[in-house]
Short mmCIF file of C-alpha atoms in Angstrom, two decimals:
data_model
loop_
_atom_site.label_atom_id
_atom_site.label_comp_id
_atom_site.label_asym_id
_atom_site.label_seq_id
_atom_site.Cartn_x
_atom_site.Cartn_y
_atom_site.Cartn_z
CA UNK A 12 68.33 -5.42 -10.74
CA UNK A 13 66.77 -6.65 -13.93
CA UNK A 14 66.05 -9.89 -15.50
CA UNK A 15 65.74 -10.58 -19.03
CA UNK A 16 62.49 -12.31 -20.51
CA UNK A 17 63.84 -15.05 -21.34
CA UNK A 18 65.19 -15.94 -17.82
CA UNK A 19 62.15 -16.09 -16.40
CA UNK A 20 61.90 -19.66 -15.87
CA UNK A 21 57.95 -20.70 -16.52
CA UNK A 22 57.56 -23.04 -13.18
CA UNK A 23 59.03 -20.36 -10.94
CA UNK A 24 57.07 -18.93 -7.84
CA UNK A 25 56.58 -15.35 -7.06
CA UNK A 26 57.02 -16.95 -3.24
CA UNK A 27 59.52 -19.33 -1.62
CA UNK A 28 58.49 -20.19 1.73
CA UNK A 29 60.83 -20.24 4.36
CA UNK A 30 58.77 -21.72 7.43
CA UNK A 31 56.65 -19.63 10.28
CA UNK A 32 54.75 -17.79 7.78
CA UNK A 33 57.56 -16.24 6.16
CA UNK A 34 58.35 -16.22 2.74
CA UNK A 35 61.57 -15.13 0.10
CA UNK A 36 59.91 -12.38 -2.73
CA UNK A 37 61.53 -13.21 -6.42
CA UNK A 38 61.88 -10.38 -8.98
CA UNK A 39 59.00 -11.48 -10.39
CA UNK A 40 57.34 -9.60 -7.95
CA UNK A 41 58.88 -6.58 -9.10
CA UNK A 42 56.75 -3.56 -9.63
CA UNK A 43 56.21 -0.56 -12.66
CA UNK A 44 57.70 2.29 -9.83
CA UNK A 45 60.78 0.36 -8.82
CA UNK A 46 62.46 -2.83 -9.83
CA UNK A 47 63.44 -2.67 -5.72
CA UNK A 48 59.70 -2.57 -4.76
CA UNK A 49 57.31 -5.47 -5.43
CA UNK A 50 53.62 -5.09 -7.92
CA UNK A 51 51.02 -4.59 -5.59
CA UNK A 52 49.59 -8.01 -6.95
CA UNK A 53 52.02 -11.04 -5.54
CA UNK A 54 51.88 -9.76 -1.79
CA UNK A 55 47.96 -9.10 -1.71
CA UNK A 56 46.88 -12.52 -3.44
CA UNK A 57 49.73 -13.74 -0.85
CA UNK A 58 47.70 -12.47 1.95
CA UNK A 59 44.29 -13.41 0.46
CA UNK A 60 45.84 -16.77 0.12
CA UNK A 61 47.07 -17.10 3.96
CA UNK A 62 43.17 -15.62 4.92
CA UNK A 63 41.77 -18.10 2.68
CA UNK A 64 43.17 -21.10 4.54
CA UNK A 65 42.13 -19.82 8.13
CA UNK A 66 39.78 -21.74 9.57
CA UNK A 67 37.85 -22.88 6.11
CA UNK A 68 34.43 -23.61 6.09
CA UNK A 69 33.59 -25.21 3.09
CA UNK A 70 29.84 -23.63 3.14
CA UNK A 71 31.53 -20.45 2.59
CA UNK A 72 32.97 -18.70 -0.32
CA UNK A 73 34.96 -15.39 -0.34
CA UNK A 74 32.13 -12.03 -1.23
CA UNK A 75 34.92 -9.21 -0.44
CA UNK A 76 38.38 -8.49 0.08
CA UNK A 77 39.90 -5.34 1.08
CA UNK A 78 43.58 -4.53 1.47
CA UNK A 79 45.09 -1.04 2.52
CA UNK A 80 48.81 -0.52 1.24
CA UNK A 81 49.96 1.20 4.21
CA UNK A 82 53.90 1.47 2.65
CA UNK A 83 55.76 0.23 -0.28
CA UNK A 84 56.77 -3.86 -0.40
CA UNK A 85 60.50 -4.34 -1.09
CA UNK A 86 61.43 -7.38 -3.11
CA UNK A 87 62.73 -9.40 -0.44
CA UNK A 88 60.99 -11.08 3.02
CA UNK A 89 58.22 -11.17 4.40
CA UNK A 90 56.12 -12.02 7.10
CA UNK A 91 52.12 -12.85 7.38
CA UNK A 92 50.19 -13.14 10.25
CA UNK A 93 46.29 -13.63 9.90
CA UNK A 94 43.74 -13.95 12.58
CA UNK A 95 39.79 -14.47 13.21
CA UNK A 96 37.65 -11.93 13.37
CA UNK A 97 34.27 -12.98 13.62
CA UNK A 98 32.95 -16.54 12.78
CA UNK A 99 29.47 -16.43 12.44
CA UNK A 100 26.76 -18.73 11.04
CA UNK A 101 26.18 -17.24 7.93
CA UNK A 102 29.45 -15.10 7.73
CA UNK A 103 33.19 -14.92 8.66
CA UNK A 104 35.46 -12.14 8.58
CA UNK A 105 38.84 -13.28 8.74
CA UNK A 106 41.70 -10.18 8.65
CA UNK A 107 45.84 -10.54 8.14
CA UNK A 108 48.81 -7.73 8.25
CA UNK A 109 52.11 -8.70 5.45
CA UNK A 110 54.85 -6.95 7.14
CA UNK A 111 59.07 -6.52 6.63
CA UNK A 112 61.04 -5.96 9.53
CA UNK A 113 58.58 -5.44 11.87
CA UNK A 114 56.90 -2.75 9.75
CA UNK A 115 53.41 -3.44 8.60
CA UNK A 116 53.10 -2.91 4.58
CA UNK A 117 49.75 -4.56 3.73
CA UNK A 118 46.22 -5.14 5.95
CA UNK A 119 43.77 -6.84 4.42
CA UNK A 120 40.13 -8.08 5.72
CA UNK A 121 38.16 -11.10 3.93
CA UNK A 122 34.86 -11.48 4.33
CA UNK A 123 33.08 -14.94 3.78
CA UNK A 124 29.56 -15.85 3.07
CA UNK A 125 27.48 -19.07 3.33
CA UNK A 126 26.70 -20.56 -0.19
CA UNK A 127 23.38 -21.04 -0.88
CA UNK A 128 20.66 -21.44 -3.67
CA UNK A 129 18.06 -18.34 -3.37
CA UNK A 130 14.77 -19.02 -4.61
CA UNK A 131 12.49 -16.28 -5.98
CA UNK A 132 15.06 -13.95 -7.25
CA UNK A 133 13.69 -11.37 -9.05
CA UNK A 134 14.26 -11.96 -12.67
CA UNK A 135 17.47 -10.20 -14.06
CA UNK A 136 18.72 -10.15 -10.66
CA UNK A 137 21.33 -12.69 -11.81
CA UNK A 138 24.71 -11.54 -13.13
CA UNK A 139 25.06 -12.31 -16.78
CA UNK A 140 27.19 -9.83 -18.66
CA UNK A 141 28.44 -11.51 -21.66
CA UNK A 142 32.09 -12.18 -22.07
CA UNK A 143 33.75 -9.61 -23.75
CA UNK A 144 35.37 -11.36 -26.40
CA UNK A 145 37.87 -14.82 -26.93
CA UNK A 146 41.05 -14.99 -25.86
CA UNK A 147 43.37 -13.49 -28.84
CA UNK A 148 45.67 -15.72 -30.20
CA UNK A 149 48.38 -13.63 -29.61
CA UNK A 150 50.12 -11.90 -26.54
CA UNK A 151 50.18 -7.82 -26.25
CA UNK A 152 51.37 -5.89 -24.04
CA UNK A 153 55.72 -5.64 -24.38
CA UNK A 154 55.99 -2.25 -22.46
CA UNK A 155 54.71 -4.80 -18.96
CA UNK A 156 58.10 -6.71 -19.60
CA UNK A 157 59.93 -4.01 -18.24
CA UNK A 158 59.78 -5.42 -14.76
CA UNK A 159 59.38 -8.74 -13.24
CA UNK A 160 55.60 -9.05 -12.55
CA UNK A 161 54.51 -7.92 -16.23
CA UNK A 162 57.01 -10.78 -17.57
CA UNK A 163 55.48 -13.10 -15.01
CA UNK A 164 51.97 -13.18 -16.86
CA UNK A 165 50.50 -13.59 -20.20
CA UNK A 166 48.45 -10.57 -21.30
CA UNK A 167 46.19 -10.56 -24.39
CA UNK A 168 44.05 -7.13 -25.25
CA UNK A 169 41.19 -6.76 -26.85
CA UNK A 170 40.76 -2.99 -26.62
CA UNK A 171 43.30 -0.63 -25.84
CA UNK A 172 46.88 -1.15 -24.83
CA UNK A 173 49.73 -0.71 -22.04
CA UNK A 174 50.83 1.63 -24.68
CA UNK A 175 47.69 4.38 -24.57
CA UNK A 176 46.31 6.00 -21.90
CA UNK A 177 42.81 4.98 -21.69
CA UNK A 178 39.89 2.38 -20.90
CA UNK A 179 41.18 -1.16 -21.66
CA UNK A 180 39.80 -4.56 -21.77
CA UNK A 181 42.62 -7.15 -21.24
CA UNK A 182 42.73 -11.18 -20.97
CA UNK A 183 45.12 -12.35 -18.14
CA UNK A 184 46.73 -15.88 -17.02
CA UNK A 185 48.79 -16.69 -14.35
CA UNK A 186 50.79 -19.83 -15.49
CA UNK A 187 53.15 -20.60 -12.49
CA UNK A 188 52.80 -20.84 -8.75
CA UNK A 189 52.03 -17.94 -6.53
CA UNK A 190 54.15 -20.19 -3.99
CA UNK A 191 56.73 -22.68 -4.43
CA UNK A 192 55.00 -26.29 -3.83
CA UNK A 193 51.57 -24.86 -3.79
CA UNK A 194 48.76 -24.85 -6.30
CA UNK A 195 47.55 -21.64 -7.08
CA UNK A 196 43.85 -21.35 -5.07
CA UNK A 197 40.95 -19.29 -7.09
CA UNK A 198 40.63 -16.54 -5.16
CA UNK A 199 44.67 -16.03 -5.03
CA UNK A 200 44.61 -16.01 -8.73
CA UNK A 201 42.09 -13.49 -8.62
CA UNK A 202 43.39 -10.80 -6.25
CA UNK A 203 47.12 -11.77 -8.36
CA UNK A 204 45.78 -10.16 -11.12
CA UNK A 205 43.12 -7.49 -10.11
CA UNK A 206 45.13 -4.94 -8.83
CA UNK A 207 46.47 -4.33 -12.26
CA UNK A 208 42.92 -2.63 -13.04
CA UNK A 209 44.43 0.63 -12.86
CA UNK A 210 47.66 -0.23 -15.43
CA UNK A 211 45.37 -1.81 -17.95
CA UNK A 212 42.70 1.78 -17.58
CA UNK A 213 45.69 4.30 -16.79
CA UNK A 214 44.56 7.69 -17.85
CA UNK A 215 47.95 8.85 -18.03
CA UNK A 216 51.64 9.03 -19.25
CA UNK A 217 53.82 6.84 -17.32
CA UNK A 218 56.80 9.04 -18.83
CA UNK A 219 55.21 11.71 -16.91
CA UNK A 220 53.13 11.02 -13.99
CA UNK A 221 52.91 7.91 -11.38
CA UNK A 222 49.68 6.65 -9.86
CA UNK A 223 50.29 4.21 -7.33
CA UNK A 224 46.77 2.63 -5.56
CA UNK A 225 46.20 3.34 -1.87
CA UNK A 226 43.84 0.22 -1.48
CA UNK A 227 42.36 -2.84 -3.27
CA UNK A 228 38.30 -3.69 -2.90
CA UNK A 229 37.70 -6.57 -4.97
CA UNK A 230 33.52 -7.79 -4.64
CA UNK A 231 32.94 -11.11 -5.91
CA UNK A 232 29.56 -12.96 -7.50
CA UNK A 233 31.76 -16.38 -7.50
CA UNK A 234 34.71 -17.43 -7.40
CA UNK A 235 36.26 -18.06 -11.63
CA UNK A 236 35.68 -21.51 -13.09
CA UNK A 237 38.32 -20.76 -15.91
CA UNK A 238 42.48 -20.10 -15.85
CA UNK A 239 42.23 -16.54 -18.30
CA UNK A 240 40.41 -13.70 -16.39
CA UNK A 241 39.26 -10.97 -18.50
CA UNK A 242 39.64 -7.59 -16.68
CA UNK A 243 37.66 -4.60 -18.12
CA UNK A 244 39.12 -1.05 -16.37
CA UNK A 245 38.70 2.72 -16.80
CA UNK A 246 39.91 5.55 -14.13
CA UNK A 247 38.03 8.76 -13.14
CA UNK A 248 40.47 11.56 -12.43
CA UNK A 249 39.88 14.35 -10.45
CA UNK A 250 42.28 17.73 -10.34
CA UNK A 251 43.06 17.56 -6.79
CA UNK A 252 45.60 14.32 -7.61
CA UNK A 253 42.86 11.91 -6.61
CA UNK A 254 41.70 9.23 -8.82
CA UNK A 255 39.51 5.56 -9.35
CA UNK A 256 40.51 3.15 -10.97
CA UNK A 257 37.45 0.78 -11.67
CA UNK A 258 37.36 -2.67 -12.98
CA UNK A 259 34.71 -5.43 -13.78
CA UNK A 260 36.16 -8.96 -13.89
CA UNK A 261 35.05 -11.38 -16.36
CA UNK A 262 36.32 -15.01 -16.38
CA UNK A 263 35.10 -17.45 -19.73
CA UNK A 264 31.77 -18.07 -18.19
CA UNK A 265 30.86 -14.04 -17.94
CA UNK A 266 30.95 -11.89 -15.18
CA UNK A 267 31.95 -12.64 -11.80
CA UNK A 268 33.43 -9.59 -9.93
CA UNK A 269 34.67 -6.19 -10.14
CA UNK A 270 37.55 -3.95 -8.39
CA UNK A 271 38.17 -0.53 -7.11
CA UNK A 272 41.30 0.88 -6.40
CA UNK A 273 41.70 4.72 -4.91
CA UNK A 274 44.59 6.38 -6.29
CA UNK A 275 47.34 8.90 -5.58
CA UNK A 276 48.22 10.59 -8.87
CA UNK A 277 51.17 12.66 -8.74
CA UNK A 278 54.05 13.78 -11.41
CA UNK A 279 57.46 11.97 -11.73
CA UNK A 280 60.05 13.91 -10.47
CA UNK A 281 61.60 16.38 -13.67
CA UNK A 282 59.22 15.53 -15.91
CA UNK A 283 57.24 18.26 -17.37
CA UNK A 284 53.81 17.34 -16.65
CA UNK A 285 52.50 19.88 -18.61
CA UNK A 286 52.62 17.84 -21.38
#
């Protein structure tokens, strides 16, 4: 299954919903491992999305968001269900399972804090990394075309490359809907994009080694006031085939988050890893 990159219409959905919480994948889900398999991206900012929506509050905005991949995602259906947790004053914790068939793929948990102004912070206790740099002019990144989720976004670098292993700092934007009919919400376009952290940082050879990510944590300062989100990653790799992948998310007004992602590093099957 491939599709070229100039099929990929620029108003289509990664979603179409089909009623009762179920929705159609399209291959611009499609993930770096298998064009069969969706990116790790589409279904969590799906599930953030459906969390999101239960019972809002709106004196509360999102702090964390944790999903656990507990299996792989094919392109195809799926289901959400999502659920309350706790509902306090000052806090909610709202959590959600994505399944297929009856098999759970995806379990997230979404914590939600009351919004307000905090007076005597100590000074410098304020986040305010500068931006890293303007959006370039001109899209990087070709090798992410090879399946339907790197076509599906524009990517602009400003340090490093999909090309070399290494720390990266990368400018991302989601132009189209997450799902069909339904404007994509801030903290969907968020989670979309932050679980590529550990393709834009990749230590290693994709000829040569795979690295899928075991969870998402993604910690936010506020939710982005701008459509580009600047995500700057590195991974820490350990000998054992255990690795981080660690991200700080920047939108155009400075910092505003950052990601970790716990990864599973082992070699591709025939390839000499050696090097």
């Amino acid at each position: 299954m491939d599709v070229s990159a100039e099929s990929v219409n620029a108003g289509a959905a990664f979603f179409v919903p089909l009623g009762a919480e179920r929705f159609a994948a399209s291959e611009l889900t499609q993930g770096p491992w298998s064009l069969e398999q969706q990116h790790g991206g589409p279904p969590s900012a799906l599930l953030a999305g459906r969390l999101e929506r239960l019972a809002p509050r709106p004196e509360l905005v999102p702090a964390r968001l944790t999903v656990e991949f507990l299996g792989p995602v094919p392109v195809g259906e799926v289901r959400v269900a999502v659920r309350v947790v706790r509902d306090g004053r000052s806090v909610q914790l709202v959590a959600g399972e994505l399944s297929v068939d009856g098999r759970v793929c995806l379990s997230a948990q979404l914590w939600r804090v009351r919004a307000a102004k905090v007076a005597g912070l100590p000074e410098g206790a304020l986040a305010s990394s500068q931006v890293p740099g303007p959006v370039p002019a001109e899209p990087q990144g070709p090798l992410a075309r090879r399946f339907g989720y790197g076509r599906a976004l524009d990517w602009r670098f400003l340090e490093g490359s999909f090309r070399h292993p290494g720390p990266a700092t990368a400018w991302v934007r989601c132009g189209r809907p997450l799902v069909e009919g339904e404007a994509l919400g801030a903290l969907e376009r968020v989670v979309l994009v932050a679980d590529t952290g550990s393709g834009i940082g990749a230590e290693l050879d994709s000829r040569r080694f795979v690295w899928p990510n075991l969870d998402l944590s993604v910690h936010l300062l506020r939710v982005p006031v701008s459509e580009w989100l600047c995500l700057r990653s590195a991974t820490e790799l350990g000998d054992a085939g255990v690795g981080v992948a660690r991200t700080r998310l920047f939108d155009e007004a400075g910092l505003f988050g950052s990601v970790a992602q716990s990864l599973f590093v082992a070699p591709v099957p025939g390839a000499d890893a050696s090097g």
